[in-house]
Short mmCIF file of C-alpha atoms in Angstrom, two decimals:
data_model
loop_
_atom_site.label_atom_id
_atom_site.label_comp_id
_atom_site.label_asym_id
_atom_site.label_seq_id
_atom_site.Cartn_x
_atom_site.Cartn_y
_atom_site.Cartn_z
CA UNK S 1 -21.63 39.04 19.04
CA UNK S 2 -24.64 39.70 21.27
CA UNK S 3 -22.56 40.99 24.19
CA UNK S 4 -22.61 44.71 25.29
CA UNK S 5 -19.32 46.53 24.88
CA UNK S 6 -19.17 47.38 28.54
CA UNK S 7 -19.36 43.70 29.42
CA UNK S 8 -16.73 42.71 26.97
CA UNK S 9 -14.43 45.36 28.33
CA UNK S 10 -14.91 44.23 31.87
CA UNK S 11 -14.21 40.65 30.93
CA UNK S 12 -11.22 41.38 28.78
CA UNK S 13 -9.67 43.56 31.50
CA UNK S 14 -10.34 40.90 34.15
CA UNK S 15 -8.76 38.17 31.93
CA UNK S 16 -5.66 40.27 31.23
CA UNK S 17 -5.24 41.17 34.87
CA UNK S 18 -5.23 37.46 35.82
CA UNK S 19 -2.68 36.86 33.05
CA UNK S 20 -0.47 39.64 34.33
CA UNK S 21 -0.67 38.29 37.89
CA UNK S 22 0.50 34.90 36.54
CA UNK S 23 -2.63 33.02 37.52
CA UNK S 24 -3.04 29.88 35.54
CA UNK S 25 -6.53 29.03 36.92
CA UNK S 26 -9.17 31.58 37.69
CA UNK S 27 -13.00 31.78 37.47
CA UNK S 28 -14.81 33.68 34.71
CA UNK S 29 -18.49 32.86 35.47
CA UNK S 30 -19.91 31.88 38.90
CA UNK S 31 -22.74 29.29 38.54
CA UNK S 32 -24.76 30.32 41.50
CA UNK S 33 -27.62 27.87 42.32
CA UNK S 34 -29.81 29.40 45.01
CA UNK S 35 -32.36 26.57 44.96
CA UNK S 36 -32.94 23.22 43.11
CA UNK S 37 -36.71 23.14 42.83
CA UNK S 38 -38.37 23.76 39.58
CA UNK S 39 -41.88 24.04 38.03
CA UNK S 40 -40.82 21.77 35.17
CA UNK S 41 -39.25 18.32 35.01
CA UNK S 42 -37.42 18.10 31.60
CA UNK S 43 -36.43 14.67 30.42
CA UNK S 44 -32.84 15.71 29.75
CA UNK S 45 -32.31 17.49 33.10
CA UNK S 46 -30.34 15.91 35.99
CA UNK S 47 -30.47 19.02 38.33
CA UNK S 48 -33.78 18.54 40.13
CA UNK S 49 -33.51 14.92 41.41
CA UNK S 50 -33.31 15.60 45.05
CA UNK S 51 -35.39 14.73 48.15
CA UNK S 52 -38.25 16.94 49.13
CA UNK S 53 -36.46 18.52 52.04
CA UNK S 54 -33.69 19.72 49.81
CA UNK S 55 -36.10 21.02 47.11
CA UNK S 56 -37.62 23.19 49.72
CA UNK S 57 -34.38 24.83 50.86
CA UNK S 58 -32.96 28.10 49.54
CA UNK S 59 -29.71 29.94 49.85
CA UNK S 60 -30.06 33.28 51.57
CA UNK S 61 -29.03 36.51 49.85
CA UNK S 62 -26.14 36.74 52.36
CA UNK S 63 -24.82 33.27 51.40
CA UNK S 64 -25.04 34.18 47.71
CA UNK S 65 -23.14 37.55 48.29
CA UNK S 66 -20.40 35.80 50.31
CA UNK S 67 -19.90 33.20 47.53
CA UNK S 68 -19.78 35.89 44.86
CA UNK S 69 -17.16 37.94 46.73
CA UNK S 70 -15.15 34.84 47.56
CA UNK S 71 -15.06 33.77 43.97
CA UNK S 72 -14.51 37.14 42.42
CA UNK S 73 -15.71 36.27 38.86
CA UNK S 74 -17.05 39.23 36.93
CA UNK S 75 -20.14 37.24 35.70
CA UNK S 76 -22.73 35.44 37.70
CA UNK S 77 -25.11 32.91 36.11
CA UNK S 78 -28.09 32.04 38.25
CA UNK S 79 -29.56 28.68 37.16
CA UNK S 80 -31.47 26.24 39.30
CA UNK S 81 -34.02 24.84 39.48
CA UNK S 82 -36.16 27.81 38.46
CA UNK S 83 -34.65 30.91 40.19
CA UNK S 84 -37.94 32.85 39.94
CA UNK S 85 -39.33 30.51 42.53
CA UNK S 86 -36.81 31.75 45.10
CA UNK S 87 -38.56 33.82 47.68
CA UNK S 88 -35.85 36.48 47.76
CA UNK S 89 -34.52 36.42 44.20
CA UNK S 90 -35.09 40.08 43.85
CA UNK S 91 -32.89 40.82 46.81
CA UNK S 92 -30.16 38.62 45.43
CA UNK S 93 -30.23 40.34 42.00
CA UNK S 94 -30.30 43.82 43.50
CA UNK S 95 -27.23 42.94 45.74
CA UNK S 96 -25.30 41.62 42.72
CA UNK S 97 -26.06 44.69 40.66
CA UNK S 98 -24.81 46.85 43.58
CA UNK S 99 -21.53 44.84 43.33
CA UNK S 100 -21.39 45.50 39.55
CA UNK S 101 -21.58 41.83 38.57
CA UNK S 102 -23.01 40.93 35.21
CA UNK S 103 -25.97 38.70 35.87
CA UNK S 104 -27.62 36.03 33.80
CA UNK S 105 -30.85 34.96 35.49
CA UNK S 106 -31.79 31.73 33.80
CA UNK S 107 -35.56 30.97 33.64
CA UNK S 108 -37.95 28.69 31.80
CA UNK S 109 -40.06 31.78 31.25
CA UNK S 110 -43.28 30.53 32.90
CA UNK S 111 -43.03 33.11 35.77
CA UNK S 112 -41.15 35.79 33.92
CA UNK S 113 -44.03 38.21 33.05
CA UNK S 114 -45.53 37.75 36.50
CA UNK S 115 -42.31 38.70 38.43
CA UNK S 116 -40.95 41.37 36.20
CA UNK S 117 -42.31 44.01 38.62
CA UNK S 118 -39.75 42.76 41.20
CA UNK S 119 -36.86 43.97 39.08
CA UNK S 120 -35.50 47.12 37.42
CA UNK S 121 -33.81 47.21 34.04
CA UNK S 122 -30.10 47.39 34.41
CA UNK S 123 -27.06 46.92 32.05
CA UNK S 124 -25.91 44.28 34.64
CA UNK S 125 -29.08 42.15 34.43
CA UNK S 126 -30.12 39.84 31.65
CA UNK S 127 -32.91 37.36 31.72
CA UNK S 128 -31.67 34.18 30.01
CA UNK S 129 -34.83 32.33 28.86
CA UNK S 130 -34.61 28.56 28.10
CA UNK S 131 -35.91 27.95 24.50
CA UNK S 132 -35.15 24.51 22.87
CA UNK S 133 -37.28 24.88 19.72
CA UNK S 134 -40.28 26.54 18.20
CA UNK S 135 -43.80 25.69 19.43
CA UNK S 136 -44.42 22.02 20.03
CA UNK S 137 -40.73 21.15 19.61
CA UNK S 138 -39.94 23.12 22.77
CA UNK S 139 -42.94 21.82 24.57
CA UNK S 140 -41.82 18.25 23.91
CA UNK S 141 -38.34 19.04 25.14
CA UNK S 142 -39.66 20.35 28.43
CA UNK S 143 -42.47 17.84 28.69
CA UNK S 144 -45.36 20.34 28.99
CA UNK S 145 -47.71 21.77 26.45
CA UNK S 146 -47.99 25.54 26.25
CA UNK S 147 -44.60 26.33 27.73
CA UNK S 148 -43.24 27.85 24.56
CA UNK S 149 -46.17 30.30 24.13
CA UNK S 150 -45.81 31.39 27.79
CA UNK S 151 -42.07 31.83 27.55
CA UNK S 152 -42.32 33.88 24.37
CA UNK S 153 -44.89 36.12 26.02
CA UNK S 154 -42.59 36.57 28.88
CA UNK S 155 -39.72 37.51 26.53
CA UNK S 156 -41.81 40.09 24.81
CA UNK S 157 -42.99 41.58 28.17
CA UNK S 158 -39.35 41.81 29.37
CA UNK S 159 -38.20 43.47 26.17
CA UNK S 160 -41.09 45.89 26.19
CA UNK S 161 -40.15 46.80 29.82
CA UNK S 162 -36.53 47.65 28.80
CA UNK S 163 -34.81 44.56 30.14
CA UNK S 164 -31.90 42.73 28.53
CA UNK S 165 -33.06 39.33 27.29
CA UNK S 166 -30.97 36.50 26.04
CA UNK S 167 -31.97 32.88 25.30
CA UNK S 168 -30.25 29.53 26.16
CA UNK S 169 -30.96 26.34 24.07
CA UNK S 170 -29.87 22.77 24.62
CA UNK S 171 -29.86 20.21 21.78
CA UNK S 172 -30.12 16.46 21.86
CA UNK S 173 -29.88 13.54 19.47
CA UNK S 174 -33.28 14.27 17.91
CA UNK S 175 -32.48 17.89 17.00
CA UNK S 176 -33.40 18.80 13.41
CA UNK S 177 -31.02 21.44 11.91
CA UNK S 178 -33.78 23.04 9.95
CA UNK S 179 -35.93 23.48 13.06
CA UNK S 180 -32.97 24.97 14.93
CA UNK S 181 -32.43 27.50 12.12
CA UNK S 182 -36.10 28.34 12.26
CA UNK S 183 -35.83 28.94 15.99
CA UNK S 184 -32.76 31.21 15.47
CA UNK S 185 -34.80 33.22 12.93
CA UNK S 186 -37.71 33.57 15.26
CA UNK S 187 -35.74 34.59 18.33
CA UNK S 188 -33.73 37.03 16.25
CA UNK S 189 -36.94 38.58 14.96
CA UNK S 190 -38.16 38.92 18.54
CA UNK S 191 -35.24 41.17 19.27
CA UNK S 192 -33.32 39.16 21.88
CA UNK S 193 -29.81 40.50 22.64
CA UNK S 194 -28.09 37.20 21.89
CA UNK S 195 -28.56 33.42 21.84
CA UNK S 196 -26.54 30.79 23.80
CA UNK S 197 -26.38 27.23 22.51
CA UNK S 198 -25.05 23.95 23.85
CA UNK S 199 -25.31 20.23 23.43
CA UNK S 200 -26.95 18.44 26.44
CA UNK S 201 -24.72 16.99 29.07
CA UNK S 202 -25.05 13.32 29.98
CA UNK S 203 -26.44 13.76 33.42
CA UNK S 204 -26.51 10.32 35.16
CA UNK S 205 -29.82 11.13 36.83
CA UNK S 206 -31.60 12.56 33.81
CA UNK S 207 -34.90 10.57 33.09
CA UNK S 208 -34.04 10.15 29.36
CA UNK S 209 -30.62 8.59 28.87
CA UNK S 210 -31.09 7.66 25.21
CA UNK S 211 -31.08 11.10 23.63
CA UNK S 212 -27.70 12.67 24.41
CA UNK S 213 -25.38 13.60 21.59
CA UNK S 214 -21.94 11.88 21.11
CA UNK S 215 -19.25 14.38 20.35
CA UNK S 216 -19.03 13.45 16.57
CA UNK S 217 -22.80 14.00 16.19
CA UNK S 218 -22.64 17.26 18.08
CA UNK S 219 -20.04 18.53 15.55
CA UNK S 220 -22.18 17.30 12.68
CA UNK S 221 -25.35 18.93 14.06
CA UNK S 222 -23.76 22.38 14.43
CA UNK S 223 -22.07 22.16 10.96
CA UNK S 224 -25.51 21.61 9.51
CA UNK S 225 -27.16 24.35 11.61
CA UNK S 226 -24.58 26.89 10.44
CA UNK S 227 -24.52 25.70 6.85
CA UNK S 228 -26.94 28.53 6.22
CA UNK S 229 -26.14 30.94 8.97
CA UNK S 230 -28.51 33.99 9.24
CA UNK S 231 -26.65 37.17 8.93
CA UNK S 232 -28.72 38.71 11.65
CA UNK S 233 -28.20 35.88 14.19
CA UNK S 234 -26.39 37.14 17.28
CA UNK S 235 -24.90 34.82 19.85
CA UNK S 236 -24.12 35.54 23.52
CA UNK S 237 -20.97 33.42 23.18
CA UNK S 238 -17.45 33.61 22.00
CA UNK S 239 -16.96 33.03 18.25
CA UNK S 240 -14.19 30.53 19.19
CA UNK S 241 -16.64 28.40 21.14
CA UNK S 242 -19.11 28.32 18.20
CA UNK S 243 -16.19 27.31 15.96
CA UNK S 244 -15.37 24.56 18.49
CA UNK S 245 -18.95 23.15 18.32
CA UNK S 246 -18.55 22.97 14.48
CA UNK S 247 -15.23 21.15 14.80
CA UNK S 248 -13.17 24.07 13.51
CA UNK S 249 -11.31 25.07 16.62
CA UNK S 250 -9.73 23.06 19.24
CA UNK S 251 -10.51 23.71 22.87
CA UNK S 252 -9.80 21.90 26.01
CA UNK S 253 -12.01 22.07 29.12
CA UNK S 254 -11.16 24.43 31.94
CA UNK S 255 -13.70 23.27 34.53
CA UNK S 256 -12.42 25.88 37.06
CA UNK S 257 -13.66 28.61 34.71
CA UNK S 258 -17.24 28.13 35.76
CA UNK S 259 -17.34 27.13 39.43
CA UNK S 260 -20.63 26.18 41.07
CA UNK S 261 -21.94 27.21 44.46
CA UNK S 262 -25.25 25.70 45.70
CA UNK S 263 -27.08 24.50 48.81
CA UNK S 264 -24.26 21.97 49.55
CA UNK S 265 -21.26 24.37 49.13
CA UNK S 266 -18.70 24.51 46.33
CA UNK S 267 -19.38 21.59 43.93
CA UNK S 268 -16.42 19.47 42.87
CA UNK S 269 -15.28 19.75 40.12
CA UNK S 270 -17.76 21.71 37.95
CA UNK S 271 -21.37 22.54 37.20
CA UNK S 272 -21.85 19.27 35.33
CA UNK S 273 -19.95 16.66 37.31
CA UNK S 274 -20.89 16.33 40.93
CA UNK S 275 -18.25 14.56 43.06
CA UNK S 276 -19.02 16.15 46.36
CA UNK S 277 -18.66 19.62 47.83
CA UNK S 278 -16.10 21.67 49.86
CA UNK S 279 -16.79 24.61 52.15
CA UNK S 280 -14.68 27.26 50.42
CA UNK S 281 -13.67 28.43 46.97
CA UNK S 282 -10.00 28.16 47.80
CA UNK S 283 -10.43 24.58 48.84
CA UNK S 284 -12.08 23.88 45.52
CA UNK S 285 -9.26 25.40 43.54
CA UNK S 286 -6.35 23.94 45.74
CA UNK S 287 -7.66 20.50 46.53
CA UNK S 288 -9.20 19.47 43.20
CA UNK S 289 -6.92 17.39 40.90
CA UNK S 290 -7.84 19.12 37.73
CA UNK S 291 -5.91 16.72 35.68
CA UNK S 292 -8.66 14.25 36.22
CA UNK S 293 -11.13 16.27 34.18
CA UNK S 294 -11.62 17.30 30.57
CA UNK S 295 -11.49 15.14 27.52
CA UNK S 296 -7.68 14.87 27.53
CA UNK S 297 -7.92 13.22 30.99
CA UNK S 298 -9.65 10.25 29.61
CA UNK S 299 -12.41 10.58 32.25
CA UNK S 300 -15.57 8.90 30.76
CA UNK S 301 -17.74 11.62 32.25
CA UNK S 302 -15.94 14.16 30.09
CA UNK S 303 -15.70 12.20 26.83
CA UNK S 304 -18.69 13.63 24.97
CA UNK S 305 -18.94 16.95 26.81
CA UNK S 306 -18.85 20.05 24.65
CA UNK S 307 -21.02 22.22 27.04
CA UNK S 308 -20.35 25.91 27.22
CA UNK S 309 -19.79 25.88 30.97
CA UNK S 310 -16.70 23.76 30.37
CA UNK S 311 -15.37 25.39 27.24
CA UNK S 312 -16.57 28.94 27.02
CA UNK S 313 -14.06 30.07 29.60
CA UNK S 314 -11.26 28.47 27.54
CA UNK S 315 -12.51 30.27 24.38
CA UNK S 316 -12.53 33.59 26.19
CA UNK S 317 -9.08 33.06 27.65
CA UNK S 318 -7.65 32.24 24.22
CA UNK S 319 -9.43 35.32 22.78
CA UNK S 320 -7.68 37.75 25.08
CA UNK S 321 -4.32 36.04 25.85
CA UNK S 322 -3.23 34.53 22.49
CA UNK S 323 -2.60 36.30 19.19
CA UNK S 324 -4.08 33.33 17.23
CA UNK S 325 -7.28 33.40 19.26
CA UNK S 326 -7.55 37.23 19.13
CA UNK S 327 -7.10 37.47 15.30
CA UNK S 328 -9.58 34.48 14.79
CA UNK S 329 -12.11 36.13 16.93
CA UNK S 330 -11.70 39.43 15.21
CA UNK S 331 -12.05 37.93 11.81
CA UNK S 332 -15.20 36.01 12.75
CA UNK S 333 -16.59 39.12 14.36
CA UNK S 334 -15.99 41.32 11.36
CA UNK S 335 -16.49 38.93 8.49
CA UNK S 336 -18.73 36.26 10.00
CA UNK S 337 -18.37 32.54 9.81
CA UNK S 338 -18.19 30.57 6.55
CA UNK S 339 -21.08 28.37 5.78
CA UNK S 340 -20.38 24.68 5.80
CA UNK S 341 -19.57 23.74 2.10
CA UNK S 342 -20.95 20.22 1.97
CA UNK S 343 -24.22 18.81 3.51
CA UNK S 344 -23.70 16.33 6.22
CA UNK S 345 -25.86 13.28 7.08
CA UNK S 346 -29.05 14.19 8.94
CA UNK S 347 -28.94 13.48 12.59
CA UNK S 348 -32.68 13.38 13.24
CA UNK S 349 -33.48 10.03 14.98
CA UNK S 350 -36.83 8.38 14.87
CA UNK S 351 -37.19 8.54 18.57
CA UNK S 352 -38.39 11.64 20.46
CA UNK S 353 -37.58 12.76 23.93
CA UNK S 354 -39.18 10.42 26.43
CA UNK S 355 -41.43 12.20 28.79
CA UNK S 356 -43.76 10.84 31.42
CA UNK S 357 -46.65 11.08 31.03
CA UNK S 358 -46.55 10.79 27.25
CA UNK S 359 -49.53 13.01 26.62
CA UNK S 360 -49.51 16.77 27.31
CA UNK S 361 -52.01 18.50 29.71
CA UNK S 362 -54.84 20.27 27.93
CA UNK S 363 -54.52 23.68 29.55
CA UNK S 364 -52.11 26.16 31.05
CA UNK S 365 -53.69 25.50 34.52
CA UNK S 366 -52.34 22.05 34.30
CA UNK S 367 -48.65 23.26 34.06
CA UNK S 368 -47.33 21.50 37.15
CA UNK S 369 -44.03 19.71 37.37
CA UNK S 370 -43.41 16.02 36.73
CA UNK S 371 -42.03 13.91 39.62
CA UNK S 372 -41.81 17.06 41.87
CA UNK S 373 -43.64 16.85 45.17
CA UNK S 374 -46.54 19.11 45.80
CA UNK S 375 -46.47 22.29 47.79
CA UNK S 376 -42.90 23.22 46.80
CA UNK S 377 -43.48 25.09 43.50
CA UNK S 378 -45.40 28.21 42.58
CA UNK S 379 -48.20 27.88 40.16
CA UNK S 380 -47.97 29.62 36.81
#
């Protein structure tokens, strides 16, 4: 696994402590969204569809610290929007490092090289760069030409400066297993610490509603991707979660494992499903009817979801609190995963991700967001 030993030890100790205290529900990763605005408008994203006045707002560092302390999770993921657009993101990161939280600062990479000077390498900080494919495949996914090249340049700069760097990749109906394997090979060759993978969630507000993967096709895709698993591939995820994606391990969603705090407060019930907000973390935990969520609940919003923010916490919990999960994880870590024995039907559809406008800009200077009002983003 592409996870530092110190981080694994911190998480395992935290999970076992919760177990000893008899807590059934507890957070593992805080999804901290300090802003919603972004310098891209990807077709499969449902996170940036907000009015202009909301897109201009930011959480203060003090609000972020209060949420982190209230939640108590050992890991903080900072998505968005694009966090590097936040005017005080360096203060937020420094404050979280001071609190010894493991941070994954999620970025599309366009501003990474430019803003590296704001940060110092730390075992607590990792830049998690969004990469959905190699070259034009990634550019099509994010609806802008040249983004892949800029992101890779940012990754190289961060690695050369001594920073931890991971990647996160989201796959949709038109994903080609061979291209995904190629991407894993290239990212591994770059020297990233680990890769995170997930199928896309069916956001109701995403511009492209025709490219999300049903659960059965998600399993088929990942079985094909890992049919020729590279021995050098390293993933910043639990082996049990990867087995779950391949249909080889059963997990149920624990939406409380990755609670979300953003401009509106604590989002009910999770990072993916937005059914309002409450003012405190305790309210979120106590007042949410958790039986209404997860695939077993029958909630249509959860039917096809296999996203890491819902299931990774379950995988980690099973790893450290059940003998079956522990031995399975140990076996996969030491011996690796078995390749899929039989080829499965190709998933690649004839359709591509629908982006507007359909043609790409001709130069890097044209990398401005789609459907995002002017004067709220930083140029690249």
